[in-house]
PDB file of C-alpha atoms in Angstrom:
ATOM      1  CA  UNK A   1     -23.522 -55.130   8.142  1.00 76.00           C
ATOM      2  CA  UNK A   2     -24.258 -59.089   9.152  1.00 81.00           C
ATOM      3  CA  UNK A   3     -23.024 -59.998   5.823  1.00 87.00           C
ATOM      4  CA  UNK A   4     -20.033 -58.110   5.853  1.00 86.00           C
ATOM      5  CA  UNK A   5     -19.368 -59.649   9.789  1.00 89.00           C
ATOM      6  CA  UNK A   6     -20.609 -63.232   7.650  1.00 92.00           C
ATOM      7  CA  UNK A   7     -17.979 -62.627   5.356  1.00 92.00           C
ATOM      8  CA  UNK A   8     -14.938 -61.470   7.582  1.00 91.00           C
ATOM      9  CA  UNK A   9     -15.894 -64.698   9.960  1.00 94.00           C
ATOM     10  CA  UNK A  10     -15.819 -66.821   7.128  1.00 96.00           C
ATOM     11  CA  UNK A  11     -12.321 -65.072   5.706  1.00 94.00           C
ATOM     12  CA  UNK A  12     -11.254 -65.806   9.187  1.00 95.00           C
ATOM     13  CA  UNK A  13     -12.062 -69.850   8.921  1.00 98.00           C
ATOM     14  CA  UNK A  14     -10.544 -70.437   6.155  1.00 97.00           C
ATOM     15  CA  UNK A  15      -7.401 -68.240   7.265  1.00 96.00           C
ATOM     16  CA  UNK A  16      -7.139 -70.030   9.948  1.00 97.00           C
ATOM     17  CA  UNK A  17      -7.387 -73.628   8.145  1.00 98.00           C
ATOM     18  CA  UNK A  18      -4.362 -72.695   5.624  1.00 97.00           C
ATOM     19  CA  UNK A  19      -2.596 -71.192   8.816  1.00 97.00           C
ATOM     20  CA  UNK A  20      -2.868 -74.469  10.582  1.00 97.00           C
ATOM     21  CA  UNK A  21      -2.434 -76.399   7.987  1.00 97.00           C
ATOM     22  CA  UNK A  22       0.623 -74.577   6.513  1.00 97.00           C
ATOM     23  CA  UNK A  23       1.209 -71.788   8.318  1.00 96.00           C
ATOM     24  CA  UNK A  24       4.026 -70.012   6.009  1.00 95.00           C
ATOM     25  CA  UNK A  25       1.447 -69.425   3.122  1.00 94.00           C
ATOM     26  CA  UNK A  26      -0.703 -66.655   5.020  1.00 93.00           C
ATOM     27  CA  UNK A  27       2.819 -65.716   6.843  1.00 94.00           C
ATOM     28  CA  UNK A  28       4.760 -65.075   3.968  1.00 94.00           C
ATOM     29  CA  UNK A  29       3.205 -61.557   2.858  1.00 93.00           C
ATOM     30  CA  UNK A  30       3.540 -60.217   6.337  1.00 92.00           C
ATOM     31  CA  UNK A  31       6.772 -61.586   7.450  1.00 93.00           C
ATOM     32  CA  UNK A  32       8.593 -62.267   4.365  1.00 93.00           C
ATOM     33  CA  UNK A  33      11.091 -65.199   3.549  1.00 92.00           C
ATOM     34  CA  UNK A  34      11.599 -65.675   7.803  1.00 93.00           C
ATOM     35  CA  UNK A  35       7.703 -67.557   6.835  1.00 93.00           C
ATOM     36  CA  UNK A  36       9.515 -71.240   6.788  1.00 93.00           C
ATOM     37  CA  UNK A  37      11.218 -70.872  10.005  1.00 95.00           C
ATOM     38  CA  UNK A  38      10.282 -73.054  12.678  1.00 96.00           C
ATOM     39  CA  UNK A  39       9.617 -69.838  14.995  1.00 94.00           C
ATOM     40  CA  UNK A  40       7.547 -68.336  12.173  1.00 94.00           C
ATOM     41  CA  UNK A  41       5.651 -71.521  11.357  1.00 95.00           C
ATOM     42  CA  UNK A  42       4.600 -72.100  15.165  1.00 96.00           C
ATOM     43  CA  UNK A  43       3.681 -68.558  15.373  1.00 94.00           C
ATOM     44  CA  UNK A  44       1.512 -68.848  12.363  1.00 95.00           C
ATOM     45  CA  UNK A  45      -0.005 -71.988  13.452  1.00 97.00           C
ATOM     46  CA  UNK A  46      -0.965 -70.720  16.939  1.00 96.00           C
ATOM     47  CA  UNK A  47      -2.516 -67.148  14.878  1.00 95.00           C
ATOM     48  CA  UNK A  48      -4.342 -69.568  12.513  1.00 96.00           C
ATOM     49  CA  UNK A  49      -5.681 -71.497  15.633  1.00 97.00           C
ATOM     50  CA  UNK A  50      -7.018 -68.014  16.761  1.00 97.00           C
ATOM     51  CA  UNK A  51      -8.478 -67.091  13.845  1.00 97.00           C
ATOM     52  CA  UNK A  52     -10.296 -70.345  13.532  1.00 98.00           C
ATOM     53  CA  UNK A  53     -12.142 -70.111  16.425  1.00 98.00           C
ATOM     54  CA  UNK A  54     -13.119 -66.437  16.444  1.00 97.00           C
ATOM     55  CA  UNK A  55     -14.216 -67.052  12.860  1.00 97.00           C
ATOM     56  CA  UNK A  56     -16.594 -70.181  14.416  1.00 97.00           C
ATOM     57  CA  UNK A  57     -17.751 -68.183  17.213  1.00 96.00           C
ATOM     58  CA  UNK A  58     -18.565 -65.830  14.901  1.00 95.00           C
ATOM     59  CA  UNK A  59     -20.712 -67.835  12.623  1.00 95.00           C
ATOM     60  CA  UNK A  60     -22.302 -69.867  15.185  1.00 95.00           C
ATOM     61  CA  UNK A  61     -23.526 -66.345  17.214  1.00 93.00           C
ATOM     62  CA  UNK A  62     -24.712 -64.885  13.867  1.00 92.00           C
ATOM     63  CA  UNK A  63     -26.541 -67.894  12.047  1.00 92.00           C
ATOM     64  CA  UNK A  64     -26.586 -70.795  14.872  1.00 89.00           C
ATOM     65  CA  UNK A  65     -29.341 -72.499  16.537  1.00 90.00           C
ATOM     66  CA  UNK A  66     -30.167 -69.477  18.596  1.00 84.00           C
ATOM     67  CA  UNK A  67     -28.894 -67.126  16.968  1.00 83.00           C
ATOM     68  CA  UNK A  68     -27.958 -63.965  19.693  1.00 85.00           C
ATOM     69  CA  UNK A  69     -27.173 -60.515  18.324  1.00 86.00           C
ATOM     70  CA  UNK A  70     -25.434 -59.310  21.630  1.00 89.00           C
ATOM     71  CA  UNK A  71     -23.260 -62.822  21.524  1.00 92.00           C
ATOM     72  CA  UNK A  72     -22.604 -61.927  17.867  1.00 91.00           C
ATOM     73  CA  UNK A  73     -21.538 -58.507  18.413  1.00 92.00           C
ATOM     74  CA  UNK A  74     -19.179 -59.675  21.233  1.00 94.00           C
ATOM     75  CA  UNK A  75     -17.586 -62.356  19.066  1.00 95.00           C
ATOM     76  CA  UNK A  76     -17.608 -59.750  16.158  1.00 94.00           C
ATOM     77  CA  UNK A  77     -16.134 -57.274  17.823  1.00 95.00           C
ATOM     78  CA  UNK A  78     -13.217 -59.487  19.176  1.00 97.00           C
ATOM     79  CA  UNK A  79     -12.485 -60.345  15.709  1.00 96.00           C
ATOM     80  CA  UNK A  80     -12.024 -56.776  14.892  1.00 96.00           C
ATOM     81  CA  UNK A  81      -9.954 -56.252  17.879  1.00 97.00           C
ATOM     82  CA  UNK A  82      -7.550 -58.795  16.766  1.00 96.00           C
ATOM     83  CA  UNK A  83      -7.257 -56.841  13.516  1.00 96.00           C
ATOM     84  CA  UNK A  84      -6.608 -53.951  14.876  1.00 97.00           C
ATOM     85  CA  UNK A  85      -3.890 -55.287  16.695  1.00 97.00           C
ATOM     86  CA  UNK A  86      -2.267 -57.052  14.338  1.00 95.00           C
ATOM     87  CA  UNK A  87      -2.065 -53.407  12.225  1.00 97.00           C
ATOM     88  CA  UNK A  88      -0.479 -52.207  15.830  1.00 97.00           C
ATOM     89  CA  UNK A  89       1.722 -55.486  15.383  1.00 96.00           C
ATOM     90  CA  UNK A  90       2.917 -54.837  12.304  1.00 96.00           C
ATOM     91  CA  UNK A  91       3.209 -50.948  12.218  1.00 97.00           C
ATOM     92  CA  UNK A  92       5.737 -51.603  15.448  1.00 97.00           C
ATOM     93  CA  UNK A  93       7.757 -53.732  12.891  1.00 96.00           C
ATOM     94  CA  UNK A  94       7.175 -51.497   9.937  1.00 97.00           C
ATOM     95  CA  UNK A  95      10.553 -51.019   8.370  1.00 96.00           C
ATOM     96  CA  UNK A  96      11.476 -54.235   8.556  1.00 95.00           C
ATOM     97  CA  UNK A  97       8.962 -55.903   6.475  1.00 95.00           C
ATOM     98  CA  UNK A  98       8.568 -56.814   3.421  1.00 94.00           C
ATOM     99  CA  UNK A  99       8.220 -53.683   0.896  1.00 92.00           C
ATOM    100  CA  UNK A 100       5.345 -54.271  -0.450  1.00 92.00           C
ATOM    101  CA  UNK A 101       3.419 -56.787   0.816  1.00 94.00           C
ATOM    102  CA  UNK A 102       2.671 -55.411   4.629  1.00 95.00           C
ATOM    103  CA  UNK A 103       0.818 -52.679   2.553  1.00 96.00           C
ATOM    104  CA  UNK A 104      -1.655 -55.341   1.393  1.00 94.00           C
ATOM    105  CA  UNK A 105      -1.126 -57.218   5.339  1.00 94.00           C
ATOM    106  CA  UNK A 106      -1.975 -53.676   6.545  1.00 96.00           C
ATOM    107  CA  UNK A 107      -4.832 -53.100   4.368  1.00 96.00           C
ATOM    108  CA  UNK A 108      -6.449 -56.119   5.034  1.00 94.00           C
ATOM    109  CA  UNK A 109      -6.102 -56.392   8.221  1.00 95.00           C
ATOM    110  CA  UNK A 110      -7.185 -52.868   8.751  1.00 96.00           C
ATOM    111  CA  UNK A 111     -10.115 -52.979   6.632  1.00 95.00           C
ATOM    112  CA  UNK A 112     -11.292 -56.154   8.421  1.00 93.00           C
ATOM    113  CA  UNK A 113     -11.217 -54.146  11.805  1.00 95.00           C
ATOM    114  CA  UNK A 114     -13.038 -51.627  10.166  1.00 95.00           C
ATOM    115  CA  UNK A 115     -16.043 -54.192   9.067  1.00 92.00           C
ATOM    116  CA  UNK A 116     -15.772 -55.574  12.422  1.00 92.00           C
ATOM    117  CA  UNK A 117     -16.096 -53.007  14.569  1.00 94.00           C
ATOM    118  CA  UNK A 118     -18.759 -51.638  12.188  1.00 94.00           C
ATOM    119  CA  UNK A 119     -20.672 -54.752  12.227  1.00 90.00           C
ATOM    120  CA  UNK A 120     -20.819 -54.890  16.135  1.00 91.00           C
ATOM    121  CA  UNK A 121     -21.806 -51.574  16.239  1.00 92.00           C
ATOM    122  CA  UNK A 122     -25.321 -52.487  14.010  1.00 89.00           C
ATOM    123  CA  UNK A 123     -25.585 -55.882  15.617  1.00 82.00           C
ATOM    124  CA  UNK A 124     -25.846 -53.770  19.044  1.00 77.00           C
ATOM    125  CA  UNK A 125     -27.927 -51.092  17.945  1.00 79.00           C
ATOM    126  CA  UNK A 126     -30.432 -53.259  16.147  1.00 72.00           C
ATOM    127  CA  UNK A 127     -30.720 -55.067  19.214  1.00 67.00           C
ATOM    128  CA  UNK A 128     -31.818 -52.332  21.189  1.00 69.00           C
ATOM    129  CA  UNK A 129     -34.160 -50.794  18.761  1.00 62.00           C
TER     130      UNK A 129
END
């Protein structure tokens, strides 16, 4: 499970680089052409910015100096609420995305909730055995 969490954090950096650095690449599957507007582009910047630093939180609790389980669970488990609410997000605008692409948004996103929550679940219970 810590290298699946490893590999969701680091999916989550480098999201969140190509969202900051040009946001309407990682916004265009879920939103659709709206991913060059101004609105869109801010939005995906400020998502990006929030992915960045969950993903480094992440990281840092699982392999830093002082490395603490219940630290990585907690930033883990954030991560995988942010998923899970950007499913929520985008089943609320489901009919009016694009056709096939918020499938693969969905998907993703879901399946990195999954991992997440997962994830925090071991990182807790090995800490406690």
């Amino acid at each position: 499970m810590r290298r699946g969490a490893t590999l969701v954090a680091a999916g989550r950096v480098a999201l969140g680089v190509t969202a900051l650095a040009w946001p309407s690449v990682p916004a265009r599957p879920w939103v659709g052409a709206s991913a060059g507007e101004l609105t869109a582009r801010v939005f995906g910047r400020a998502l990006g910015a929030r992915d960045l630093a969950l993903g480094l939180g992440a990281l840092a609790a699982l392999h830093g100096p002082g490395a603490d389980p219940g630290q990585a669970a907690t930033w883990v488990a954030a991560g995988a609420l942010s998923d899970a609410l950007d499913v929520a997000a985008s089943l609320a605008s489901w009919d009016e995305l694009p056709r096939l692409t918020k499938w693969l948004v969905a998907a993703s996103a879901g399946g990195a909730a999954v991992v997440g929550a997962a994830a925090a679940v071991a990182t807790v219970s090995a800490r406690e055995a």
